[in-house]
mmCIF file of C-alpha atoms in Angstrom:
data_model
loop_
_atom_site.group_PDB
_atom_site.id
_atom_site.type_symbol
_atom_site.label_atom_id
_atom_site.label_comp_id
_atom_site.label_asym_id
_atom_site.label_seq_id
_atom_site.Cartn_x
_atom_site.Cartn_y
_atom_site.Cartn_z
ATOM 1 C CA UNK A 1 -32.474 3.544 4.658
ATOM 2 C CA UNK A 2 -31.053 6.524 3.096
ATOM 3 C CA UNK A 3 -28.642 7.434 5.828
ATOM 4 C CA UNK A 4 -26.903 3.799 5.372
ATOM 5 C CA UNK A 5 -26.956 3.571 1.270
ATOM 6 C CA UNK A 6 -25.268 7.239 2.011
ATOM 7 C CA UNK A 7 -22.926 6.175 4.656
ATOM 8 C CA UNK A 8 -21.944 2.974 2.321
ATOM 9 C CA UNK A 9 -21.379 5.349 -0.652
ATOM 10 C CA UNK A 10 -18.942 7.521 1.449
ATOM 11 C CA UNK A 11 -17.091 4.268 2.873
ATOM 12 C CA UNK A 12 -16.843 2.629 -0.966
ATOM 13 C CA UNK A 13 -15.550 6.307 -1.991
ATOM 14 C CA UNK A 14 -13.111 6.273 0.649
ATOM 15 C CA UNK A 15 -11.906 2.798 -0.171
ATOM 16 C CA UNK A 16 -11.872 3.350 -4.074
ATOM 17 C CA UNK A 17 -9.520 6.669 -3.337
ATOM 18 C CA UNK A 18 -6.916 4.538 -1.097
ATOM 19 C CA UNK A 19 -7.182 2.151 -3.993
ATOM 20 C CA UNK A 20 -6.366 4.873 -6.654
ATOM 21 C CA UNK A 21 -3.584 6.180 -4.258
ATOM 22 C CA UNK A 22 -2.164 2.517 -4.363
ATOM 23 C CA UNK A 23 -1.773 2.568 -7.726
ATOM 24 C CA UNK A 24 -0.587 5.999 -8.464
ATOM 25 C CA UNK A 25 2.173 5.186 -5.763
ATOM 26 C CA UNK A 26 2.528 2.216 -7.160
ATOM 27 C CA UNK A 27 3.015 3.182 -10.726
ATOM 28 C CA UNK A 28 5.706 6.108 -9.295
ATOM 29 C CA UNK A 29 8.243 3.929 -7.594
ATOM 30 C CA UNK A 30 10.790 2.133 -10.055
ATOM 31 C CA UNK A 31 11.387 -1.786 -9.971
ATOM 32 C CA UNK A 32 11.708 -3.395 -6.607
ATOM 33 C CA UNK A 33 15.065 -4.923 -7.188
ATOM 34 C CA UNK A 34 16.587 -1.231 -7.820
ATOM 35 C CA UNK A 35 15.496 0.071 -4.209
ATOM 36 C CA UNK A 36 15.692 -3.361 -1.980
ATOM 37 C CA UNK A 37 18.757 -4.689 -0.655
ATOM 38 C CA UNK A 38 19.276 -8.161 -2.284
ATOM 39 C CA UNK A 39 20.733 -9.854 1.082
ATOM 40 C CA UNK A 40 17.589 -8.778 3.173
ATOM 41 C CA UNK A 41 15.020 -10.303 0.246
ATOM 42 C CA UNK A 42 17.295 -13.438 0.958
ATOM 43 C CA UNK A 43 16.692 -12.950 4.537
ATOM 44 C CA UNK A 44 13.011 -11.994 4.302
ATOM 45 C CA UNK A 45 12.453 -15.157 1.866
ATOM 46 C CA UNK A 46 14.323 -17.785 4.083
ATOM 47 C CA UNK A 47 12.396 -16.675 7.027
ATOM 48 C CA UNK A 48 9.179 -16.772 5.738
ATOM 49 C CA UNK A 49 9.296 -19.431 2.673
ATOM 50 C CA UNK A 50 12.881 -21.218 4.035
ATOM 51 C CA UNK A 51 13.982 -21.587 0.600
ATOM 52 C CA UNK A 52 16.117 -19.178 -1.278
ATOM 53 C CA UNK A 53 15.041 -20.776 -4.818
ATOM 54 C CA UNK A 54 13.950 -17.651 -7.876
ATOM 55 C CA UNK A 55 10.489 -17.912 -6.757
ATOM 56 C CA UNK A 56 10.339 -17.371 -2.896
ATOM 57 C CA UNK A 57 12.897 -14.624 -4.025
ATOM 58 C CA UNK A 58 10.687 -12.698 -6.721
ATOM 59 C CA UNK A 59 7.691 -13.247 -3.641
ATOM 60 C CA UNK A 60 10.025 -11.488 -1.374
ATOM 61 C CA UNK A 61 10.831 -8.920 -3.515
ATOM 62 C CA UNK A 62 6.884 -8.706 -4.176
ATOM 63 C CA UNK A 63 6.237 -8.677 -0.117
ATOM 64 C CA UNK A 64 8.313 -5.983 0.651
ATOM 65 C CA UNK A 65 7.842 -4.291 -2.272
ATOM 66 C CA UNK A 66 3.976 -4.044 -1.482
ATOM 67 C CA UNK A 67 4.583 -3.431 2.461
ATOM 68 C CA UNK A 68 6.413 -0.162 1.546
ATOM 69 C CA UNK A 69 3.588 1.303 -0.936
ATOM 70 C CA UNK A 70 1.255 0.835 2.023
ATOM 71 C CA UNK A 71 3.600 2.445 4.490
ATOM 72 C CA UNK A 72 3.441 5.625 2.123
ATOM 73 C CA UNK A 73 -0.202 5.301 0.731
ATOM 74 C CA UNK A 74 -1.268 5.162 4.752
ATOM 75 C CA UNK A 75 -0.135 8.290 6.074
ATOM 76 C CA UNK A 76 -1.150 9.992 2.405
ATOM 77 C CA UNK A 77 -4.343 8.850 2.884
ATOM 78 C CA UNK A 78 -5.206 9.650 6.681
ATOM 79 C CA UNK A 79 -3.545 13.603 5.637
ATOM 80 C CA UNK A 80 -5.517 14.043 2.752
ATOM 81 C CA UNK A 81 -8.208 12.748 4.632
ATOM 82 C CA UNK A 82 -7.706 15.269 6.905
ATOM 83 C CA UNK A 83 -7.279 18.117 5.434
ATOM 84 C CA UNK A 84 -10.473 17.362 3.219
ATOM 85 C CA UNK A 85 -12.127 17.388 6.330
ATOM 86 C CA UNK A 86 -10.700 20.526 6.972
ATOM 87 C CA UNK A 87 -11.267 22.131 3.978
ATOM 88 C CA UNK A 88 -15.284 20.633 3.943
ATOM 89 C CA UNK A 89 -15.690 21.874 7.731
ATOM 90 C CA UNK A 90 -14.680 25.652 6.861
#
């Protein structure tokens, strides 16, 4: 019993620290509609809403917008996942 309520804490650690990561990255990265080119947010909302109105445009922005913070909070994660096991295994 105290191997799994250990194993669980470890996994809910792990998954409140990508969490945290989200947000930090998140927090550090300036409005989508500076960094994302209008006519693919057109391109991304027709395709996947087929409408081009102001709200399948501000979910667009929001999709993408959230696809990139996980492409960077990913690879952050699985290094500094890494390198604490690294560090922990020394």
């Amino acid at each position: 019993m105290a191997v799994i309520l250990k194993k669980l804490a470890r996994k809910t650690g792990k998954f409140i620290y990508f969490i945290i990561l989200l947000i930090c990255i998140a927090h550090s990265l300036p409005y989508a509609e500076l960094y994302i080119n209008e006519s693919f947010a057109t391109r991304w909302a027709l395709f996947f809403y087929g409408k081009e109105d102001a709200e399948a445009m501000y979910d667009a922005f929001t999709d993408i917008d959230f696809s990139i913070m996980l492409l960077i909070a990913f690879p952050m994660y699985i290094l500094t996942m890494k390198l604490i096991k690294k560090i922990r295994s020394k």
